[in-house]
Amino acid sequence: MTRSPFRPDEIKPVAKLAAEIIDESYDAIFIRGPQGCGKSTLANYLARFGVGVHLESDDYFLDERGRYTFDPRFHRDAHTECMESAARWLRNGSRVIISNTFSRGWELQDYLDHLGLDLPAVMVLNCTRHGWTADDYAAQTIHSVPAAAIQNLLNRWEEWEGEINLWS
């Protein structure tokens, strides 16, 4: 049995966060963390709450029936498409919520540069769960990412100055 991405004691803080974000002037919200930490769940919740449009590079790997098949040869293409989609939404006056692992600073900076954004126009949420191991994340991910791959991501993890650690 797998754990829910949000524990019961986390629901109220997430709802409060959504209510606070909706009144702020952020152009973009970036949600980062390892696979299985609840990034997509949080982004979908915020989008349903009316905070913005949810985008992620994983969408590139969904077929017409919604099945996910990752192919590392197209990893860069997936991010390029995600950035282009975000740029279109921003040009149309929408706020975007982008959830990707963003394990290293340059990955997030690449999006900021492409979109012409900088602080304070963005909010960065870190969904890394303190005390969780790669095995914990692997048990939660819907993409069957092995614990060893998640451990590699955790080993190269870089903090982002000004990010909000959601679960700390």
XYZ file of N, CA and C in Angstrom:
504
model
N 0.839 -1.179 0.000
C 0.000 0.000 0.000
C 0.886 1.246 0.000
N 0.559 2.208 -0.841
C 1.360 3.424 -0.921
C 0.712 4.538 -0.113
N 1.564 5.480 0.298
C 1.087 6.626 1.062
C 0.469 7.662 0.135
N -0.499 8.398 0.644
C -1.049 9.526 -0.087
C 0.001 10.625 -0.122
N 0.136 11.365 -1.243
C 1.112 12.450 -1.280
C 0.872 13.501 -0.198
N -0.365 13.722 0.194
C -0.675 14.671 1.259
C -1.207 13.910 2.466
N -0.533 14.078 3.596
C -1.051 13.524 4.839
C -2.229 14.393 5.280
N -3.119 13.869 6.108
C -4.252 14.682 6.563
C -3.837 16.018 7.186
N -2.706 16.037 7.904
C -2.259 17.279 8.531
C -1.651 18.261 7.520
N -1.482 17.825 6.268
C -0.923 18.698 5.242
C -1.992 19.376 4.392
N -3.213 18.874 4.409
C -4.271 19.405 3.551
C -4.574 20.866 3.875
N -4.737 21.180 5.137
C -5.073 22.550 5.522
C -3.974 23.538 5.132
N -2.681 23.236 5.397
C -1.634 24.159 4.949
C -1.594 24.344 3.426
N -1.887 23.283 2.667
C -1.893 23.396 1.210
C -3.047 24.295 0.764
N -4.207 24.136 1.363
C -5.349 24.992 1.035
C -5.053 26.446 1.392
N -4.403 26.656 2.517
C -4.030 28.016 2.933
C -3.032 28.607 1.943
N -2.057 27.805 1.525
C -1.080 28.258 0.549
C -1.774 28.678 -0.748
N -2.700 27.867 -1.220
C -3.425 28.193 -2.455
C -4.169 29.510 -2.316
N -4.817 29.704 -1.191
C -5.555 30.947 -0.961
C -4.623 32.151 -0.938
N -3.445 31.974 -0.369
C -2.476 33.075 -0.316
C -1.886 33.368 -1.696
N -1.587 32.326 -2.452
C -0.975 32.504 -3.768
C -1.920 33.225 -4.714
N -3.186 32.876 -4.659
C -4.136 33.442 -5.611
C -4.201 34.959 -5.509
N -3.896 35.505 -4.335
C -3.931 36.954 -4.135
C -2.587 37.623 -4.400
N -1.569 36.859 -4.693
C -0.234 37.417 -4.938
C -0.041 37.704 -6.423
N 0.994 38.437 -6.733
C 1.232 38.863 -8.122
C 2.298 38.023 -8.827
N 2.484 36.795 -8.420
C 3.459 35.929 -9.085
C 3.006 35.621 -10.510
N 3.946 35.670 -11.456
C 3.647 35.258 -12.824
C 3.743 33.742 -12.966
N 4.636 33.146 -12.180
C 4.865 31.711 -12.289
C 5.173 31.122 -10.927
N 4.738 29.885 -10.755
C 5.039 29.117 -9.560
C 5.759 27.861 -10.030
N 6.957 27.645 -9.513
C 7.739 26.461 -9.847
C 7.695 25.516 -8.656
N 7.328 24.270 -8.922
C 7.260 23.251 -7.879
C 8.325 22.213 -8.197
N 9.230 22.012 -7.251
C 10.362 21.116 -7.491
C 10.462 20.060 -6.412
N 11.087 18.954 -6.760
C 11.297 17.872 -5.816
C 11.496 16.567 -6.551
N 11.900 15.534 -5.829
C 12.121 14.227 -6.460
C 10.812 13.606 -6.946
N 10.948 12.628 -7.805
C 9.784 11.878 -8.251
C 9.097 11.270 -7.034
N 7.777 11.351 -7.004
C 7.015 10.741 -5.917
C 6.779 11.628 -4.710
N 7.218 12.884 -4.756
C 7.065 13.756 -3.580
C 5.727 14.499 -3.557
N 4.971 14.439 -4.646
C 3.669 15.102 -4.679
C 3.628 16.395 -5.485
N 4.626 16.623 -6.341
C 4.664 17.844 -7.153
C 3.433 17.982 -8.035
N 3.140 16.951 -8.794
C 1.994 17.004 -9.711
C 0.682 17.098 -8.947
N 0.586 16.378 -7.843
C -0.627 16.435 -7.024
C -0.854 17.853 -6.523
N 0.201 18.486 -6.016
C 0.093 19.858 -5.530
C -0.250 20.805 -6.676
N 0.444 20.669 -7.807
C 0.189 21.553 -8.952
C -1.243 21.400 -9.458
N -1.727 20.163 -9.539
C -3.116 19.941 -9.971
C -4.094 20.565 -8.990
N -3.814 20.435 -7.711
C -4.673 21.043 -6.687
C -4.698 22.557 -6.862
N -3.530 23.176 -7.006
C -3.466 24.623 -7.161
C -4.184 25.074 -8.435
N -4.034 24.310 -9.518
C -4.714 24.646 -10.766
C -6.235 24.558 -10.601
N -6.710 23.509 -9.933
C -8.159 23.378 -9.691
C -8.676 24.499 -8.805
N -7.820 25.020 -7.940
C -8.186 26.110 -7.044
C -8.199 27.452 -7.791
N -7.711 27.459 -9.034
C -7.713 28.674 -9.837
C -6.446 29.493 -9.760
N -5.371 28.888 -9.222
C -4.116 29.614 -9.058
C -3.426 29.847 -10.401
N -3.515 28.902 -11.330
C -2.857 29.041 -12.622
C -3.002 27.788 -13.459
N -2.292 27.762 -14.580
C -2.311 26.639 -15.515
C -1.145 25.714 -15.182
N -1.431 24.430 -14.987
C -0.396 23.464 -14.621
C 0.280 22.889 -15.863
N 1.609 22.967 -15.869
C 2.416 22.414 -16.952
C 3.563 21.610 -16.356
N 3.998 20.582 -17.091
C 5.197 19.840 -16.694
C 5.748 19.107 -17.894
N 7.049 18.874 -17.864
C 7.690 18.217 -19.002
C 7.201 16.777 -19.176
N 6.709 16.147 -18.123
C 6.191 14.782 -18.234
C 5.042 14.677 -19.227
N 4.308 15.772 -19.436
C 3.185 15.748 -20.378
C 3.635 15.339 -21.784
N 4.872 15.637 -22.120
C 5.428 15.299 -23.428
C 5.400 13.790 -23.669
N 5.500 13.028 -22.606
C 5.621 11.577 -22.721
C 4.285 10.844 -22.552
N 3.192 11.585 -22.546
C 1.866 10.976 -22.472
C 1.330 10.730 -23.875
N 0.809 9.545 -24.103
C 0.206 9.298 -25.405
C -1.252 9.758 -25.378
N -1.954 9.552 -26.483
C -3.341 10.033 -26.592
C -4.285 9.387 -25.586
N -3.883 8.277 -24.988
C -4.711 7.606 -23.979
C -4.250 7.915 -22.559
N -3.261 8.808 -22.433
C -2.790 9.207 -21.119
C -1.751 8.289 -20.504
N -1.219 7.359 -21.300
C -0.184 6.457 -20.804
C 1.172 7.142 -20.893
N 1.964 6.999 -19.837
C 3.274 7.638 -19.736
C 4.360 6.672 -20.182
N 5.166 7.103 -21.156
C 6.304 6.311 -21.604
C 7.488 7.257 -21.766
N 8.383 7.239 -20.786
C 9.549 8.117 -20.813
C 10.597 7.585 -21.776
N 11.149 8.483 -22.578
C 12.241 8.135 -23.474
C 13.324 9.194 -23.281
N 14.454 8.831 -22.661
C 15.483 9.824 -22.343
C 16.037 10.559 -23.563
N 15.886 10.003 -24.757
C 16.368 10.691 -25.959
C 15.625 12.003 -26.193
N 14.416 12.112 -25.639
C 13.584 13.291 -25.880
C 13.422 14.166 -24.637
N 14.288 13.950 -23.656
C 14.207 14.698 -22.398
C 14.304 16.203 -22.639
N 15.282 16.624 -23.422
C 15.455 18.061 -23.707
C 14.258 18.609 -24.487
N 13.749 17.823 -25.448
C 12.572 18.249 -26.212
C 11.371 18.461 -25.295
N 11.233 17.598 -24.308
C 10.112 17.720 -23.373
C 10.191 19.037 -22.608
N 11.388 19.394 -22.160
C 11.542 20.651 -21.432
C 11.354 21.859 -22.349
N 11.832 21.765 -23.575
C 11.650 22.857 -24.531
C 10.159 23.079 -24.788
N 9.421 21.994 -24.981
C 7.981 22.124 -25.211
C 7.274 22.712 -23.982
N 7.691 22.298 -22.805
C 7.099 22.825 -21.576
C 7.364 24.328 -21.460
N 8.594 24.754 -21.746
C 8.932 26.180 -21.687
C 8.145 26.982 -22.725
N 8.009 26.435 -23.933
C 7.264 27.132 -24.987
C 5.787 27.261 -24.624
N 5.232 26.207 -24.061
C 3.842 26.250 -23.624
C 3.660 27.291 -22.520
N 4.586 27.320 -21.572
C 4.517 28.311 -20.495
C 4.598 29.723 -21.058
N 5.474 29.928 -22.033
C 5.617 31.253 -22.651
C 4.307 31.678 -23.311
N 3.633 30.756 -23.994
C 2.337 31.079 -24.631
C 1.301 31.480 -23.588
N 1.213 30.708 -22.502
C 0.242 31.029 -21.450
C 0.552 32.376 -20.808
N 1.823 32.640 -20.553
C 2.205 33.916 -19.955
C 1.875 35.089 -20.883
N 2.127 34.920 -22.194
C 1.795 35.974 -23.160
C 0.296 36.257 -23.183
N -0.494 35.235 -22.912
C -1.956 35.389 -22.890
C -2.469 35.896 -21.547
N -1.545 36.209 -20.631
C -1.932 36.790 -19.355
C -2.255 35.801 -18.251
N -1.950 34.541 -18.465
C -2.217 33.526 -17.449
C -1.000 33.316 -16.566
N -1.257 32.929 -15.348
C -0.184 32.494 -14.446
C 0.060 31.015 -14.722
N 1.322 30.585 -14.634
C 1.646 29.179 -14.861
C 2.190 28.545 -13.590
N 1.905 27.268 -13.458
C 2.425 26.432 -12.379
C 3.222 25.337 -13.065
N 4.530 25.340 -12.883
C 5.385 24.377 -13.571
C 5.977 23.427 -12.543
N 5.653 22.150 -12.683
C 6.178 21.148 -11.751
C 7.111 20.205 -12.501
N 8.363 20.242 -12.103
C 9.410 19.363 -12.628
C 10.384 19.108 -11.482
N 11.295 18.174 -11.663
C 12.218 17.885 -10.568
C 13.123 19.075 -10.255
N 13.647 19.758 -11.270
C 14.528 20.914 -11.061
C 15.559 20.627 -9.954
N 16.293 19.532 -10.090
C 17.232 19.123 -9.026
C 18.450 20.030 -8.928
N 18.811 20.658 -10.025
C 19.978 21.547 -10.032
C 19.541 22.953 -10.403
N 20.254 23.916 -9.868
C 19.892 25.307 -10.067
C 19.803 25.719 -11.521
N 20.716 25.218 -12.356
C 20.716 25.632 -13.763
C 19.448 25.178 -14.479
N 18.838 24.081 -14.024
C 17.615 23.599 -14.666
C 16.472 24.602 -14.480
N 16.347 25.107 -13.278
C 15.331 26.117 -12.996
C 15.703 27.440 -13.665
N 16.978 27.800 -13.614
C 17.426 29.052 -14.234
C 17.163 29.048 -15.739
N 17.288 27.885 -16.371
C 17.009 27.752 -17.802
C 15.569 28.186 -18.103
N 14.627 27.748 -17.276
C 13.229 28.149 -17.451
C 13.062 29.653 -17.225
N 13.653 30.164 -16.159
C 13.531 31.590 -15.857
C 14.081 32.432 -17.008
N 15.230 32.045 -17.526
C 15.832 32.781 -18.637
C 14.957 32.714 -19.879
N 14.479 31.531 -20.196
C 13.649 31.344 -21.390
C 12.364 32.172 -21.303
N 11.794 32.236 -20.105
C 10.525 32.939 -19.919
C 10.715 34.416 -19.585
N 11.970 34.830 -19.397
C 12.227 36.225 -19.064
C 11.718 36.597 -17.686
N 11.782 35.659 -16.752
C 11.276 35.878 -15.403
C 12.412 35.931 -14.397
N 12.156 36.576 -13.293
C 13.115 36.646 -12.193
C 12.325 36.909 -10.925
N 12.977 36.718 -9.795
C 12.343 37.067 -8.531
C 12.092 38.565 -8.549
N 11.041 39.115 -8.018
C 10.007 38.467 -7.215
C 8.789 38.006 -8.014
N 8.902 37.902 -9.350
C 7.759 37.497 -10.170
C 7.472 36.001 -10.092
N 8.337 35.245 -9.414
C 8.140 33.802 -9.319
C 8.171 33.336 -7.860
N 7.488 32.247 -7.636
C 7.530 31.556 -6.351
C 8.094 30.174 -6.624
N 9.020 29.735 -5.792
C 9.601 28.399 -5.938
C 9.254 27.597 -4.688
N 8.558 26.487 -4.903
C 8.165 25.597 -3.814
C 8.991 24.316 -3.897
N 9.629 23.944 -2.811
C 10.410 22.717 -2.721
C 9.564 21.681 -1.985
N 9.240 20.593 -2.677
C 8.408 19.541 -2.092
C 9.213 18.360 -1.573
N 10.533 18.519 -1.446
C 11.344 17.450 -0.871
C 10.843 17.172 0.541
N 10.672 15.914 0.844
C 10.131 15.518 2.144
C 11.281 15.084 3.046
N 11.543 15.874 4.054
C 12.639 15.587 4.968
C 12.380 14.273 5.702
N 13.399 13.447 5.729
C 13.288 12.148 6.378
C 12.915 11.026 5.423
N 12.502 11.367 4.216
C 12.173 10.329 3.255
C 13.439 9.851 2.564
N 13.472 8.569 2.236
C 14.578 7.976 1.489
C 14.164 7.824 0.020
N 15.121 7.459 -0.795
C 14.818 7.194 -2.205
C 13.762 6.103 -2.331
N 13.798 5.125 -1.435
C 12.784 4.058 -1.457
C 11.383 4.607 -1.167
N 11.288 5.583 -0.258
C 9.986 6.191 0.049
C 9.419 6.892 -1.182
N 10.264 7.667 -1.853
C 9.815 8.363 -3.064
C 9.441 7.366 -4.155
N 10.261 6.332 -4.341
C 10.009 5.329 -5.380
C 8.669 4.631 -5.154
N 8.297 4.448 -3.895
C 7.011 3.809 -3.586
C 5.838 4.693 -3.979
N 6.062 6.003 -4.103
C 4.989 6.943 -4.410
C 4.896 7.336 -5.878
N 6.010 7.276 -6.607
C 5.984 7.781 -7.973
C 5.074 6.953 -8.873
N 4.298 7.658 -9.690
C 3.401 6.955 -10.616
C 4.129 6.553 -11.900
N 5.401 6.957 -12.025
C 6.155 6.686 -13.240
C 7.149 5.539 -13.100
N 7.052 4.782 -12.024
C 7.909 3.609 -11.807
C 9.395 3.944 -11.893
N 9.782 5.071 -11.330
C 11.196 5.448 -11.308
C 11.877 4.631 -10.214
N 12.962 3.925 -10.545
C 13.630 3.102 -9.534
C 14.289 3.954 -8.447
N 14.382 3.388 -7.269
C 14.979 4.092 -6.130
C 16.408 4.534 -6.435
N 17.162 3.743 -7.185
C 18.549 4.113 -7.505
C 18.594 5.409 -8.321
N 17.672 5.576 -9.258
C 17.632 6.801 -10.064
C 17.242 7.994 -9.189
N 16.313 7.783 -8.279
C 15.914 8.857 -7.370
C 17.061 9.212 -6.438
N 17.816 8.208 -5.992
C 18.975 8.484 -5.135
C 20.000 9.333 -5.873
N 20.208 9.048 -7.157
C 21.125 9.870 -7.962
C 20.655 11.319 -7.996
N 19.363 11.526 -8.156
C 18.815 12.879 -8.152
C 19.038 13.534 -6.790
N 18.783 12.812 -5.716
C 18.977 13.365 -4.369
C 20.447 13.712 -4.121
N 21.354 12.917 -4.667
C 22.790 13.165 -4.487
C 23.244 14.451 -5.172
N 22.571 14.840 -6.237
C 22.962 16.062 -6.961
C 22.063 17.260 -6.628
N 21.182 17.085 -5.665
C 20.207 18.119 -5.311
C 20.885 19.416 -4.879
N 20.409 20.530 -5.406
C 20.886 21.850 -5.032
C 19.715 22.676 -4.511
N 19.939 23.355 -3.407
C 18.909 24.247 -2.871
C 18.815 25.481 -3.772
N 17.662 26.126 -3.748
C 17.434 27.338 -4.526
C 17.164 28.463 -3.545
N 17.974 29.513 -3.608
C 17.827 30.625 -2.674
C 16.429 31.245 -2.809
N 15.763 31.378 -1.676
C 14.440 31.980 -1.649
C 13.292 31.009 -1.808
N 13.590 29.728 -2.022
C 12.507 28.747 -2.189
C 11.794 28.532 -0.859
N 10.548 28.098 -0.944
C 9.765 27.765 0.234
C 9.785 26.253 0.385
N 10.307 25.766 1.499
C 10.313 24.323 1.764
C 8.953 23.950 2.332
N 8.138 23.378 1.475
C 6.742 23.139 1.819
C 6.551 22.162 2.964
N 7.334 21.116 2.995
C 7.104 20.051 3.988
C 8.096 20.057 5.127
N 8.868 21.114 5.288
C 9.877 21.108 6.368
C 9.266 21.503 7.707
